PDB file of C-alpha atoms and ligand atoms in Angstrom:
ATOM      1  CA  UNK A  10      24.555  54.356 140.913  1.00 44.00           C
ATOM      2  CA  UNK A  11      27.567  52.090 141.691  1.00 43.00           C
ATOM      3  CA  UNK A  12      27.532  50.961 145.339  1.00 78.00           C
ATOM      4  CA  UNK A  13      29.428  47.745 144.928  1.00 95.00           C
ATOM      5  CA  UNK A  14      33.193  47.943 145.568  1.00 95.00           C
ATOM      6  CA  UNK A  15      35.093  47.180 142.382  1.00 97.00           C
ATOM      7  CA  UNK A  16      37.224  44.019 142.113  1.00 98.00           C
ATOM      8  CA  UNK A  17      40.095  43.572 139.656  1.00 98.00           C
ATOM      9  CA  UNK A  18      41.289  40.075 139.292  1.00 98.00           C
ATOM     10  CA  UNK A  19      44.263  38.860 137.558  1.00 98.00           C
ATOM     11  CA  UNK A  20      44.048  35.346 135.974  1.00 98.00           C
ATOM     12  CA  UNK A  21      47.714  34.411 135.260  1.00 98.00           C
ATOM     13  CA  UNK A  22      46.529  31.219 133.478  1.00 98.00           C
ATOM     14  CA  UNK A  23      49.563  28.894 132.776  1.00 98.00           C
ATOM     15  CA  UNK A  24      52.255  31.551 132.795  1.00 98.00           C
ATOM     16  CA  UNK A  25      55.308  32.852 134.879  1.00 98.00           C
ATOM     17  CA  UNK A  26      58.090  31.121 136.737  1.00 97.00           C
ATOM     18  CA  UNK A  27      58.268  31.023 140.525  1.00 97.00           C
ATOM     19  CA  UNK A  28      60.630  33.897 140.501  1.00 98.00           C
ATOM     20  CA  UNK A  29      58.488  35.936 138.172  1.00 98.00           C
ATOM     21  CA  UNK A  30      55.367  35.148 140.000  1.00 98.00           C
ATOM     22  CA  UNK A  31      56.771  36.335 143.366  1.00 98.00           C
ATOM     23  CA  UNK A  32      58.143  39.394 141.805  1.00 98.00           C
ATOM     24  CA  UNK A  33      54.939  40.310 140.089  1.00 98.00           C
ATOM     25  CA  UNK A  34      52.946  39.785 143.354  1.00 98.00           C
ATOM     26  CA  UNK A  35      55.330  41.975 145.270  1.00 98.00           C
ATOM     27  CA  UNK A  36      55.078  44.652 142.617  1.00 98.00           C
ATOM     28  CA  UNK A  37      51.345  44.565 142.645  1.00 98.00           C
ATOM     29  CA  UNK A  38      51.061  44.720 146.480  1.00 98.00           C
ATOM     30  CA  UNK A  39      53.519  47.719 146.519  1.00 97.00           C
ATOM     31  CA  UNK A  40      51.663  49.554 143.631  1.00 97.00           C
ATOM     32  CA  UNK A  41      48.157  49.370 145.208  1.00 96.00           C
ATOM     33  CA  UNK A  42      49.191  50.914 148.470  1.00 94.00           C
ATOM     34  CA  UNK A  43      46.957  53.861 149.022  1.00 90.00           C
ATOM     35  CA  UNK A  44      44.315  52.596 146.533  1.00 92.00           C
ATOM     36  CA  UNK A  45      41.603  51.947 148.951  1.00 89.00           C
ATOM     37  CA  UNK A  46      38.582  51.925 146.772  1.00 92.00           C
ATOM     38  CA  UNK A  47      39.144  48.664 145.059  1.00 96.00           C
ATOM     39  CA  UNK A  48      39.740  45.047 145.841  1.00 97.00           C
ATOM     40  CA  UNK A  49      42.569  43.322 143.979  1.00 98.00           C
ATOM     41  CA  UNK A  50      43.077  39.650 143.491  1.00 98.00           C
ATOM     42  CA  UNK A  51      45.596  37.457 141.713  1.00 98.00           C
ATOM     43  CA  UNK A  52      45.028  33.922 140.520  1.00 98.00           C
ATOM     44  CA  UNK A  53      48.508  32.289 139.911  1.00 98.00           C
ATOM     45  CA  UNK A  54      49.001  28.631 138.807  1.00 98.00           C
ATOM     46  CA  UNK A  55      48.706  26.028 141.580  1.00 98.00           C
ATOM     47  CA  UNK A  56      52.406  25.416 141.933  1.00 98.00           C
ATOM     48  CA  UNK A  57      53.205  29.102 143.106  1.00 98.00           C
ATOM     49  CA  UNK A  58      50.175  29.664 145.254  1.00 98.00           C
ATOM     50  CA  UNK A  59      52.045  29.029 148.497  1.00 98.00           C
ATOM     51  CA  UNK A  60      55.066  31.274 147.488  1.00 98.00           C
ATOM     52  CA  UNK A  61      52.811  34.123 146.200  1.00 98.00           C
ATOM     53  CA  UNK A  62      50.843  33.820 149.493  1.00 98.00           C
ATOM     54  CA  UNK A  63      53.984  34.477 151.350  1.00 98.00           C
ATOM     55  CA  UNK A  64      54.881  37.364 149.186  1.00 98.00           C
ATOM     56  CA  UNK A  65      51.475  38.831 149.726  1.00 98.00           C
ATOM     57  CA  UNK A  66      51.513  38.414 153.654  1.00 97.00           C
ATOM     58  CA  UNK A  67      50.392  41.653 155.310  1.00 95.00           C
ATOM     59  CA  UNK A  68      49.067  43.183 152.165  1.00 97.00           C
ATOM     60  CA  UNK A  69      45.487  43.609 150.869  1.00 96.00           C
ATOM     61  CA  UNK A  70      45.972  41.586 147.779  1.00 98.00           C
ATOM     62  CA  UNK A  71      43.559  38.590 147.650  1.00 98.00           C
ATOM     63  CA  UNK A  72      44.718  35.215 146.510  1.00 98.00           C
ATOM     64  CA  UNK A  73      42.532  32.897 144.268  1.00 98.00           C
ATOM     65  CA  UNK A  74      43.078  29.686 142.378  1.00 98.00           C
ATOM     66  CA  UNK A  75      42.119  29.110 138.712  1.00 98.00           C
ATOM     67  CA  UNK A  76      40.124  25.887 139.184  1.00 98.00           C
ATOM     68  CA  UNK A  77      39.570  23.045 141.629  1.00 98.00           C
ATOM     69  CA  UNK A  78      37.751  19.634 141.858  1.00 98.00           C
ATOM     70  CA  UNK A  79      34.485  19.171 143.769  1.00 98.00           C
ATOM     71  CA  UNK A  80      35.601  16.224 145.745  1.00 98.00           C
ATOM     72  CA  UNK A  81      37.372  16.702 149.008  1.00 96.00           C
ATOM     73  CA  UNK A  82      39.953  13.949 148.538  1.00 97.00           C
ATOM     74  CA  UNK A  83      40.539  10.673 146.832  1.00 97.00           C
ATOM     75  CA  UNK A  84      41.707   8.941 143.638  1.00 98.00           C
ATOM     76  CA  UNK A  85      41.540  11.967 141.269  1.00 98.00           C
ATOM     77  CA  UNK A  86      44.998  12.160 139.772  1.00 98.00           C
ATOM     78  CA  UNK A  87      46.043  15.668 138.776  1.00 97.00           C
ATOM     79  CA  UNK A  88      43.250  17.342 140.607  1.00 98.00           C
ATOM     80  CA  UNK A  89      43.216  19.829 143.592  1.00 98.00           C
ATOM     81  CA  UNK A  90      40.502  20.144 146.209  1.00 98.00           C
ATOM     82  CA  UNK A  91      39.049  23.157 148.021  1.00 98.00           C
ATOM     83  CA  UNK A  92      40.741  22.295 151.349  1.00 97.00           C
ATOM     84  CA  UNK A  93      44.150  22.132 149.527  1.00 98.00           C
ATOM     85  CA  UNK A  94      43.387  25.615 148.199  1.00 98.00           C
ATOM     86  CA  UNK A  95      42.443  26.897 151.667  1.00 98.00           C
ATOM     87  CA  UNK A  96      45.566  25.297 153.111  1.00 97.00           C
ATOM     88  CA  UNK A  97      47.846  27.491 150.898  1.00 98.00           C
ATOM     89  CA  UNK A  98      45.930  30.646 151.762  1.00 97.00           C
ATOM     90  CA  UNK A  99      43.292  30.969 148.860  1.00 98.00           C
ATOM     91  CA  UNK A 100      40.084  32.757 149.685  1.00 98.00           C
ATOM     92  CA  UNK A 101      38.763  32.721 146.118  1.00 98.00           C
ATOM     93  CA  UNK A 102      38.491  30.284 143.175  1.00 98.00           C
ATOM     94  CA  UNK A 103      37.743  30.794 139.457  1.00 98.00           C
ATOM     95  CA  UNK A 104      35.160  28.315 138.337  1.00 98.00           C
ATOM     96  CA  UNK A 105      33.910  27.564 134.800  1.00 97.00           C
ATOM     97  CA  UNK A 106      36.403  29.637 132.918  1.00 97.00           C
ATOM     98  CA  UNK A 107      35.630  29.274 129.197  1.00 96.00           C
ATOM     99  CA  UNK A 108      39.037  27.689 128.643  1.00 97.00           C
ATOM    100  CA  UNK A 109      38.085  24.934 131.117  1.00 97.00           C
ATOM    101  CA  UNK A 110      34.732  24.605 129.377  1.00 96.00           C
ATOM    102  CA  UNK A 111      36.104  24.518 125.786  1.00 95.00           C
ATOM    103  CA  UNK A 112      39.504  22.826 126.257  1.00 96.00           C
ATOM    104  CA  UNK A 113      38.768  20.510 129.100  1.00 97.00           C
ATOM    105  CA  UNK A 114      35.128  19.770 128.491  1.00 97.00           C
ATOM    106  CA  UNK A 115      33.884  21.279 131.680  1.00 97.00           C
ATOM    107  CA  UNK A 116      30.032  21.261 131.779  1.00 97.00           C
ATOM    108  CA  UNK A 117      27.619  23.512 133.762  1.00 96.00           C
ATOM    109  CA  UNK A 118      26.940  20.428 135.834  1.00 96.00           C
ATOM    110  CA  UNK A 119      30.545  20.206 136.676  1.00 97.00           C
ATOM    111  CA  UNK A 120      30.744  23.857 137.578  1.00 97.00           C
ATOM    112  CA  UNK A 121      27.672  23.525 139.686  1.00 96.00           C
ATOM    113  CA  UNK A 122      29.295  20.746 141.793  1.00 97.00           C
ATOM    114  CA  UNK A 123      32.353  22.903 142.074  1.00 97.00           C
ATOM    115  CA  UNK A 124      30.249  25.882 143.269  1.00 95.00           C
ATOM    116  CA  UNK A 125      28.714  23.549 146.001  1.00 94.00           C
ATOM    117  CA  UNK A 126      32.078  22.324 147.026  1.00 96.00           C
ATOM    118  CA  UNK A 127      33.439  25.907 147.325  1.00 95.00           C
ATOM    119  CA  UNK A 128      30.310  26.879 149.438  1.00 93.00           C
ATOM    120  CA  UNK A 129      30.995  23.967 151.782  1.00 94.00           C
ATOM    121  CA  UNK A 130      34.486  25.137 152.411  1.00 95.00           C
ATOM    122  CA  UNK A 131      33.834  28.868 152.411  1.00 94.00           C
ATOM    123  CA  UNK A 132      35.850  29.540 149.313  1.00 97.00           C
ATOM    124  CA  UNK A 133      34.380  32.470 147.326  1.00 97.00           C
ATOM    125  CA  UNK A 134      33.693  31.301 143.786  1.00 97.00           C
ATOM    126  CA  UNK A 135      34.300  33.605 140.831  1.00 98.00           C
ATOM    127  CA  UNK A 136      31.861  31.998 138.287  1.00 98.00           C
ATOM    128  CA  UNK A 137      32.601  32.563 134.612  1.00 98.00           C
ATOM    129  CA  UNK A 138      29.942  32.671 131.955  1.00 98.00           C
ATOM    130  CA  UNK A 139      29.930  33.835 128.358  1.00 97.00           C
ATOM    131  CA  UNK A 140      28.921  33.097 124.927  1.00 97.00           C
ATOM    132  CA  UNK A 141      30.975  32.133 121.744  1.00 95.00           C
ATOM    133  CA  UNK A 142      31.113  34.287 118.646  1.00 93.00           C
ATOM    134  CA  UNK A 143      28.898  31.829 116.756  1.00 93.00           C
ATOM    135  CA  UNK A 144      26.325  31.865 119.667  1.00 95.00           C
ATOM    136  CA  UNK A 145      26.240  35.805 119.590  1.00 94.00           C
ATOM    137  CA  UNK A 146      25.972  35.951 115.838  1.00 93.00           C
ATOM    138  CA  UNK A 147      23.059  33.629 115.895  1.00 96.00           C
ATOM    139  CA  UNK A 148      21.416  35.787 118.461  1.00 96.00           C
ATOM    140  CA  UNK A 149      21.750  33.210 121.257  1.00 97.00           C
ATOM    141  CA  UNK A 150      23.673  35.329 123.824  1.00 97.00           C
ATOM    142  CA  UNK A 151      20.892  35.710 126.420  1.00 98.00           C
ATOM    143  CA  UNK A 152      19.793  32.154 126.042  1.00 98.00           C
ATOM    144  CA  UNK A 153      23.392  30.809 126.527  1.00 97.00           C
ATOM    145  CA  UNK A 154      23.918  33.049 129.531  1.00 98.00           C
ATOM    146  CA  UNK A 155      20.615  32.017 131.162  1.00 97.00           C
ATOM    147  CA  UNK A 156      21.498  28.327 130.724  1.00 97.00           C
ATOM    148  CA  UNK A 157      24.868  28.820 132.206  1.00 97.00           C
ATOM    149  CA  UNK A 158      23.461  30.758 135.152  1.00 97.00           C
ATOM    150  CA  UNK A 159      20.697  28.139 135.732  1.00 96.00           C
ATOM    151  CA  UNK A 160      23.315  25.365 135.482  1.00 96.00           C
ATOM    152  CA  UNK A 161      26.097  26.731 137.516  1.00 94.00           C
ATOM    153  CA  UNK A 162      24.010  28.280 140.215  1.00 94.00           C
ATOM    154  CA  UNK A 163      21.503  25.355 140.260  1.00 90.00           C
ATOM    155  CA  UNK A 164      22.340  24.257 143.765  1.00 87.00           C
ATOM    156  CA  UNK A 165      21.614  27.712 145.184  1.00 91.00           C
ATOM    157  CA  UNK A 166      18.257  28.150 143.516  1.00 90.00           C
ATOM    158  CA  UNK A 167      16.296  26.185 145.998  1.00 87.00           C
ATOM    159  CA  UNK A 168      17.174  28.429 148.913  1.00 89.00           C
ATOM    160  CA  UNK A 169      17.880  31.477 146.770  1.00 91.00           C
ATOM    161  CA  UNK A 170      21.176  31.994 148.700  1.00 91.00           C
ATOM    162  CA  UNK A 171      24.529  32.130 147.093  1.00 91.00           C
ATOM    163  CA  UNK A 172      27.797  31.789 149.123  1.00 87.00           C
ATOM    164  CA  UNK A 173      28.635  35.007 150.694  1.00 85.00           C
ATOM    165  CA  UNK A 174      30.681  37.377 148.337  1.00 93.00           C
ATOM    166  CA  UNK A 175      30.104  35.116 145.214  1.00 96.00           C
ATOM    167  CA  UNK A 176      31.353  36.899 142.083  1.00 97.00           C
ATOM    168  CA  UNK A 177      30.147  36.316 138.539  1.00 98.00           C
ATOM    169  CA  UNK A 178      32.356  37.057 135.633  1.00 98.00           C
ATOM    170  CA  UNK A 179      30.834  37.720 132.082  1.00 98.00           C
ATOM    171  CA  UNK A 180      33.474  36.851 129.625  1.00 97.00           C
ATOM    172  CA  UNK A 181      32.359  36.661 125.975  1.00 96.00           C
ATOM    173  CA  UNK A 182      34.493  33.812 124.568  1.00 94.00           C
ATOM    174  CA  UNK A 183      35.298  35.908 121.348  1.00 93.00           C
ATOM    175  CA  UNK A 184      36.811  38.616 123.517  1.00 91.00           C
ATOM    176  CA  UNK A 185      39.284  36.431 125.535  1.00 89.00           C
ATOM    177  CA  UNK A 186      42.880  36.819 124.396  1.00 85.00           C
ATOM    178  CA  UNK A 187      41.794  38.272 121.063  1.00 87.00           C
ATOM    179  CA  UNK A 188      42.293  41.945 121.629  1.00 83.00           C
ATOM    180  CA  UNK A 189      38.730  42.428 120.671  1.00 86.00           C
ATOM    181  CA  UNK A 190      36.822  43.702 123.737  1.00 86.00           C
ATOM    182  CA  UNK A 191      33.145  43.847 123.980  1.00 89.00           C
ATOM    183  CA  UNK A 192      32.017  47.589 123.699  1.00 95.00           C
ATOM    184  CA  UNK A 193      30.956  49.034 127.003  1.00 96.00           C
ATOM    185  CA  UNK A 194      27.327  48.923 125.832  1.00 97.00           C
ATOM    186  CA  UNK A 195      27.607  45.204 124.780  1.00 96.00           C
ATOM    187  CA  UNK A 196      28.949  44.371 128.203  1.00 97.00           C
ATOM    188  CA  UNK A 197      26.424  46.462 130.110  1.00 98.00           C
ATOM    189  CA  UNK A 198      23.602  44.721 128.118  1.00 98.00           C
ATOM    190  CA  UNK A 199      24.625  41.363 129.354  1.00 98.00           C
ATOM    191  CA  UNK A 200      25.547  42.514 132.894  1.00 98.00           C
ATOM    192  CA  UNK A 201      22.030  44.037 133.261  1.00 98.00           C
ATOM    193  CA  UNK A 202      20.436  40.860 132.072  1.00 98.00           C
ATOM    194  CA  UNK A 203      22.550  38.800 134.574  1.00 98.00           C
ATOM    195  CA  UNK A 204      21.477  41.041 137.393  1.00 98.00           C
ATOM    196  CA  UNK A 205      17.818  40.827 136.363  1.00 97.00           C
ATOM    197  CA  UNK A 206      18.162  37.092 136.325  1.00 97.00           C
ATOM    198  CA  UNK A 207      19.730  37.097 139.786  1.00 97.00           C
ATOM    199  CA  UNK A 208      16.915  39.367 141.069  1.00 96.00           C
ATOM    200  CA  UNK A 209      14.336  36.934 139.668  1.00 96.00           C
ATOM    201  CA  UNK A 210      15.984  33.881 141.134  1.00 95.00           C
ATOM    202  CA  UNK A 211      17.684  34.767 144.280  1.00 94.00           C
ATOM    203  CA  UNK A 212      16.691  36.145 147.714  1.00 92.00           C
ATOM    204  CA  UNK A 213      16.192  39.865 147.959  1.00 92.00           C
ATOM    205  CA  UNK A 214      19.292  42.032 147.877  1.00 91.00           C
ATOM    206  CA  UNK A 215      21.505  39.315 146.324  1.00 93.00           C
ATOM    207  CA  UNK A 216      21.246  40.871 142.793  1.00 95.00           C
ATOM    208  CA  UNK A 217      22.132  44.227 144.041  1.00 95.00           C
ATOM    209  CA  UNK A 218      25.115  43.178 146.133  1.00 95.00           C
ATOM    210  CA  UNK A 219      26.650  40.638 143.717  1.00 97.00           C
ATOM    211  CA  UNK A 220      29.656  41.870 141.867  1.00 98.00           C
ATOM    212  CA  UNK A 221      29.540  40.954 138.176  1.00 98.00           C
ATOM    213  CA  UNK A 222      33.096  41.382 136.562  1.00 98.00           C
ATOM    214  CA  UNK A 223      33.738  41.731 132.766  1.00 97.00           C
ATOM    215  CA  UNK A 224      36.445  39.772 131.162  1.00 97.00           C
ATOM    216  CA  UNK A 225      37.922  39.652 127.718  1.00 95.00           C
ATOM    217  CA  UNK A 226      40.922  41.830 126.537  1.00 94.00           C
ATOM    218  CA  UNK A 227      40.564  44.283 129.389  1.00 96.00           C
ATOM    219  CA  UNK A 228      43.477  46.795 129.133  1.00 96.00           C
ATOM    220  CA  UNK A 229      44.471  50.116 130.835  1.00 97.00           C
ATOM    221  CA  UNK A 230      42.963  51.927 127.752  1.00 96.00           C
ATOM    222  CA  UNK A 231      39.503  50.412 128.008  1.00 96.00           C
ATOM    223  CA  UNK A 232      38.939  49.847 131.711  1.00 97.00           C
ATOM    224  CA  UNK A 233      37.416  53.345 132.418  1.00 97.00           C
ATOM    225  CA  UNK A 234      34.762  53.233 129.721  1.00 97.00           C
ATOM    226  CA  UNK A 235      33.800  49.664 130.835  1.00 97.00           C
ATOM    227  CA  UNK A 236      33.746  50.644 134.607  1.00 97.00           C
ATOM    228  CA  UNK A 237      31.494  53.643 133.728  1.00 96.00           C
ATOM    229  CA  UNK A 238      28.734  51.143 133.001  1.00 97.00           C
ATOM    230  CA  UNK A 239      26.355  50.791 135.959  1.00 96.00           C
ATOM    231  CA  UNK A 240      26.237  47.109 136.231  1.00 97.00           C
ATOM    232  CA  UNK A 241      30.087  46.464 135.538  1.00 97.00           C
ATOM    233  CA  UNK A 242      31.821  45.929 138.997  1.00 98.00           C
ATOM    234  CA  UNK A 243      35.240  45.209 137.949  1.00 98.00           C
ATOM    235  CA  UNK A 244      37.308  43.004 135.623  1.00 98.00           C
ATOM    236  CA  UNK A 245      38.889  39.590 135.201  1.00 98.00           C
ATOM    237  CA  UNK A 246      42.074  40.314 133.550  1.00 98.00           C
ATOM    238  CA  UNK A 247      44.175  37.696 131.604  1.00 97.00           C
ATOM    239  CA  UNK A 248      46.976  38.792 129.409  1.00 97.00           C
ATOM    240  CA  UNK A 249      47.290  42.482 130.883  1.00 98.00           C
ATOM    241  CA  UNK A 250      47.554  40.932 134.343  1.00 98.00           C
ATOM    242  CA  UNK A 251      51.067  39.452 133.713  1.00 98.00           C
ATOM    243  CA  UNK A 252      52.850  42.847 133.873  1.00 98.00           C
ATOM    244  CA  UNK A 253      52.729  44.871 136.908  1.00 98.00           C
ATOM    245  CA  UNK A 254      52.448  48.121 134.906  1.00 98.00           C
ATOM    246  CA  UNK A 255      49.433  47.295 132.905  1.00 98.00           C
ATOM    247  CA  UNK A 256      47.671  45.543 135.755  1.00 98.00           C
ATOM    248  CA  UNK A 257      48.185  48.538 138.080  1.00 98.00           C
ATOM    249  CA  UNK A 258      47.011  50.874 135.510  1.00 97.00           C
ATOM    250  CA  UNK A 259      43.802  48.824 135.265  1.00 98.00           C
ATOM    251  CA  UNK A 260      43.378  49.036 139.000  1.00 98.00           C
ATOM    252  CA  UNK A 261      43.882  52.624 138.976  1.00 97.00           C
ATOM    253  CA  UNK A 262      41.460  53.059 136.156  1.00 96.00           C
ATOM    254  CA  UNK A 263      38.734  51.136 138.123  1.00 95.00           C
ATOM    255  CA  UNK A 264      39.595  53.211 141.128  1.00 90.00           C
ATOM    256  CA  UNK A 265      38.758  56.518 139.368  1.00 71.00           C
ATOM    257  CA  UNK A 266      35.401  55.388 137.910  1.00 61.00           C
ATOM    258  CA  UNK A 267      34.197  52.954 140.577  1.00 44.00           C
ATOM    259  CA  UNK A 268      32.812  53.539 143.984  1.00 41.00           C
TER     260      UNK A 268
HETATM  261  P1  PGA B  17      42.308  38.237 128.537  1.00 53.72           P
HETATM  262  O1  PGA B  17      41.752  36.923 129.247  1.00 53.72           O
HETATM  263  O2  PGA B  17      42.257  39.446 129.301  1.00 53.72           O
HETATM  264  O3  PGA B  17      43.736  37.821 128.075  1.00 53.72           O
HETATM  265  O4  PGA B  17      41.370  38.307 127.298  1.00 53.72           O
HETATM  266  C1  PGA B  17      40.648  37.143 130.270  1.00 53.72           C
HETATM  267  C2  PGA B  17      40.322  35.779 130.911  1.00 53.72           C
HETATM  268  O5  PGA B  17      40.458  34.820 130.268  1.00 53.72           O
HETATM  269  O6  PGA B  17      39.982  35.832 132.021  1.00 53.72           O
END
């Protein structure tokens, strides 16, 4: 039975103007009023985080960033640190998104460093993992997931303790932005595997309390079936998070099946 509170997170990627971002944030905040059974988060681009934070003041919508560097400060042109994200009001940060991994050569080791930096500053990481189509077709899905988990969570394995609230997001690369969602059964199979892995490697209770989101072409039309799976605790939504209507319908869908 689902005891974890669902989380629906919108990853806006490199989209929207300042005006559009603020407008979308306001519409989301208004639209989720009264929906008390679900956490809602938006992850806009860096340049609008401050403005979106202002627009969300006094609402329950959480603010996350899409990435960060592991160092605190210094000569890292173009990078942003955990303290900078905290300063503009972020509570969460997406780490190791597959676009970061494939387009910007992020490795598990880099993701691990970022996880440690997030932990140091009490920023909650949303750690993304997922296999490519080629890996799935070769039957390597679980192997890939296991390597990514061990790599990204490496720093926490000694104590078995992850930062409070840590979120994992299973995002099969072949389902991201393709319109081709994993079936609820395919997603559940991997989510259950991830939870078993957490149970084997982390302190007692961590596996049961960790939220594992699914990401990859989540839409209002498929959220209910996905959320009906026992190990699916929410969604990381890209394309469908850019319009208030579709994002809010996903949030509503998660409310009805979750909790
Ligand atoms: P998508 O993206 O919903 O557009 O497939 C998901 C993600 O990349 O987090």
